[in-house]
Amino acid sequence: VDFKVLKLYRNSLTDKAGERLAALIRRQTTPIEEIHLSHNKMTDVSMVAICLAFQDSQVYPRKDSDGQAVPCWVRLEHNAAAKPVEVVELLCREVGLKVCYAQDRSICGTM
């Protein structure tokens, strides 16, 4: 079953859940639009797994009616990641992950 929005915030989810979620993302046949995972216990391991799952999936990026890429909003604040910014920077550099931060949404449609 595919889904568009997944809200699993405040569930004490750990890296085991993060790995399972990454597997679920890879199996999606339609793009997820939003995943809300804040206030859990996920570490950098889950961040990497989830980001790589999006990168590996054939259904991303999602396209709008004009064919413009639209990001999947992933909320991971208030988790146990030690160095989230460094992890994202590493993924951008090493695997070409494209990121659009919430505070800089003006670039999101140009990805």
Short mmCIF file of C-alpha atoms in Angstrom, two decimals:
data_model
loop_
_atom_site.label_atom_id
_atom_site.label_comp_id
_atom_site.label_asym_id
_atom_site.label_seq_id
_atom_site.Cartn_x
_atom_site.Cartn_y
_atom_site.Cartn_z
CA VAL A 1 0.00 0.00 0.00
CA ASP A 2 1.43 3.37 -1.01
CA PHE A 3 0.91 6.48 1.08
CA LYS A 4 1.28 10.22 0.50
CA VAL A 5 1.64 11.49 4.08
CA LEU A 6 3.08 9.57 7.02
CA LYS A 7 2.95 11.07 10.51
CA LEU A 8 4.92 9.08 13.09
CA TYR A 9 6.07 11.88 15.38
CA ARG A 10 6.35 11.37 19.15
CA ASN A 11 6.47 7.57 18.96
CA SER A 12 9.92 6.83 20.44
CA LEU A 13 10.98 5.33 17.11
CA THR A 14 14.58 4.11 16.92
CA ASP A 15 16.98 3.25 14.10
CA LYS A 16 15.25 -0.10 13.64
CA ALA A 17 12.12 1.79 12.60
CA GLY A 18 14.25 4.10 10.45
CA GLU A 19 15.66 1.14 8.52
CA ARG A 20 12.18 -0.31 8.02
CA LEU A 21 10.87 3.05 6.87
CA ALA A 22 13.73 3.29 4.36
CA ALA A 23 12.74 -0.11 2.96
CA LEU A 24 9.13 1.08 2.71
CA ILE A 25 10.21 4.23 0.83
CA ARG A 26 12.09 2.08 -1.68
CA ARG A 27 8.97 -0.05 -2.30
CA GLN A 28 6.65 2.90 -2.96
CA THR A 29 5.26 3.02 -6.50
CA THR A 30 4.10 6.62 -6.07
CA PRO A 31 6.03 9.40 -4.34
CA ILE A 32 5.52 10.23 -0.68
CA GLU A 33 4.76 13.92 -0.19
CA GLU A 34 5.50 14.29 3.54
CA ILE A 35 7.01 12.28 6.39
CA HIS A 36 6.84 13.67 9.92
CA LEU A 37 9.28 11.87 12.23
CA SER A 38 10.11 14.54 14.80
CA HIS A 39 10.45 13.85 18.52
CA ASN A 40 11.65 10.26 18.19
CA LYS A 41 14.95 8.51 19.00
CA MET A 42 16.43 8.17 15.52
CA THR A 43 20.14 8.77 15.03
CA ASP A 44 22.31 9.69 12.06
CA VAL A 45 21.94 6.06 10.93
CA SER A 46 18.22 6.58 10.25
CA MET A 47 18.87 9.91 8.54
CA VAL A 48 21.30 8.26 6.12
CA ALA A 49 19.01 5.27 5.49
CA ILE A 50 15.96 7.44 4.80
CA CYS A 51 17.84 9.89 2.56
CA LEU A 52 19.47 7.08 0.58
CA ALA A 53 16.09 5.40 0.15
CA PHE A 54 14.74 8.54 -1.52
CA GLN A 55 17.90 8.79 -3.62
CA ASP A 56 17.63 5.13 -4.70
CA SER A 57 13.90 5.18 -5.45
CA GLN A 58 12.73 5.44 -9.03
CA VAL A 59 9.66 7.57 -8.18
CA TYR A 60 11.49 10.66 -6.91
CA PRO A 61 11.49 13.51 -7.30
CA ARG A 62 7.76 13.99 -7.48
CA LYS A 63 6.69 16.30 -10.32
CA ASP A 64 4.01 18.97 -10.24
CA SER A 65 1.58 19.64 -13.12
CA ASP A 66 4.25 21.72 -14.89
CA GLY A 67 6.86 18.97 -14.60
CA GLN A 68 8.83 20.79 -11.88
CA ALA A 69 10.47 18.69 -9.18
CA VAL A 70 8.70 18.92 -5.82
CA PRO A 71 10.52 17.77 -2.67
CA CYS A 72 9.22 15.33 -0.13
CA TRP A 73 9.05 17.19 3.17
CA VAL A 74 10.83 15.13 5.82
CA ARG A 75 10.72 16.39 9.40
CA LEU A 76 13.39 14.89 11.63
CA GLU A 77 13.88 17.56 14.28
CA HIS A 78 14.17 16.58 17.93
CA ASN A 79 15.69 13.14 17.35
CA ALA A 80 18.97 11.64 18.55
CA ALA A 81 21.07 12.52 15.49
CA ALA A 82 24.49 13.70 16.67
CA LYS A 83 25.44 15.78 13.61
CA PRO A 84 22.43 16.15 11.30
CA VAL A 85 23.77 19.08 9.28
CA GLU A 86 27.07 17.32 8.67
CA VAL A 87 25.26 14.13 7.63
CA VAL A 88 23.15 16.02 5.08
CA GLU A 89 26.21 17.87 3.74
CA LEU A 90 28.06 14.56 3.37
CA LEU A 91 25.15 12.98 1.50
CA CYS A 92 24.91 15.98 -0.81
CA ARG A 93 28.61 15.81 -1.55
CA GLU A 94 29.04 12.05 -1.84
CA VAL A 95 25.80 10.79 -3.42
CA GLY A 96 24.34 13.94 -4.97
CA LEU A 97 21.41 14.21 -2.59
CA LYS A 98 19.40 17.37 -3.27
CA VAL A 99 18.13 19.16 -0.20
CA CYS A 100 15.76 22.06 0.31
CA TYR A 101 15.66 23.37 3.86
CA ALA A 102 12.40 24.79 5.21
CA GLN A 103 13.95 28.20 5.85
CA ASP A 104 15.02 28.44 2.18
CA ARG A 105 11.90 27.22 0.37
CA SER A 106 12.41 29.70 -2.49
CA ILE A 107 14.87 27.27 -4.14
CA CYS A 108 12.67 24.21 -3.73
CA GLY A 109 11.01 24.42 -7.11
CA THR A 110 14.33 24.68 -8.94
CA MET A 111 15.79 21.37 -7.86
#
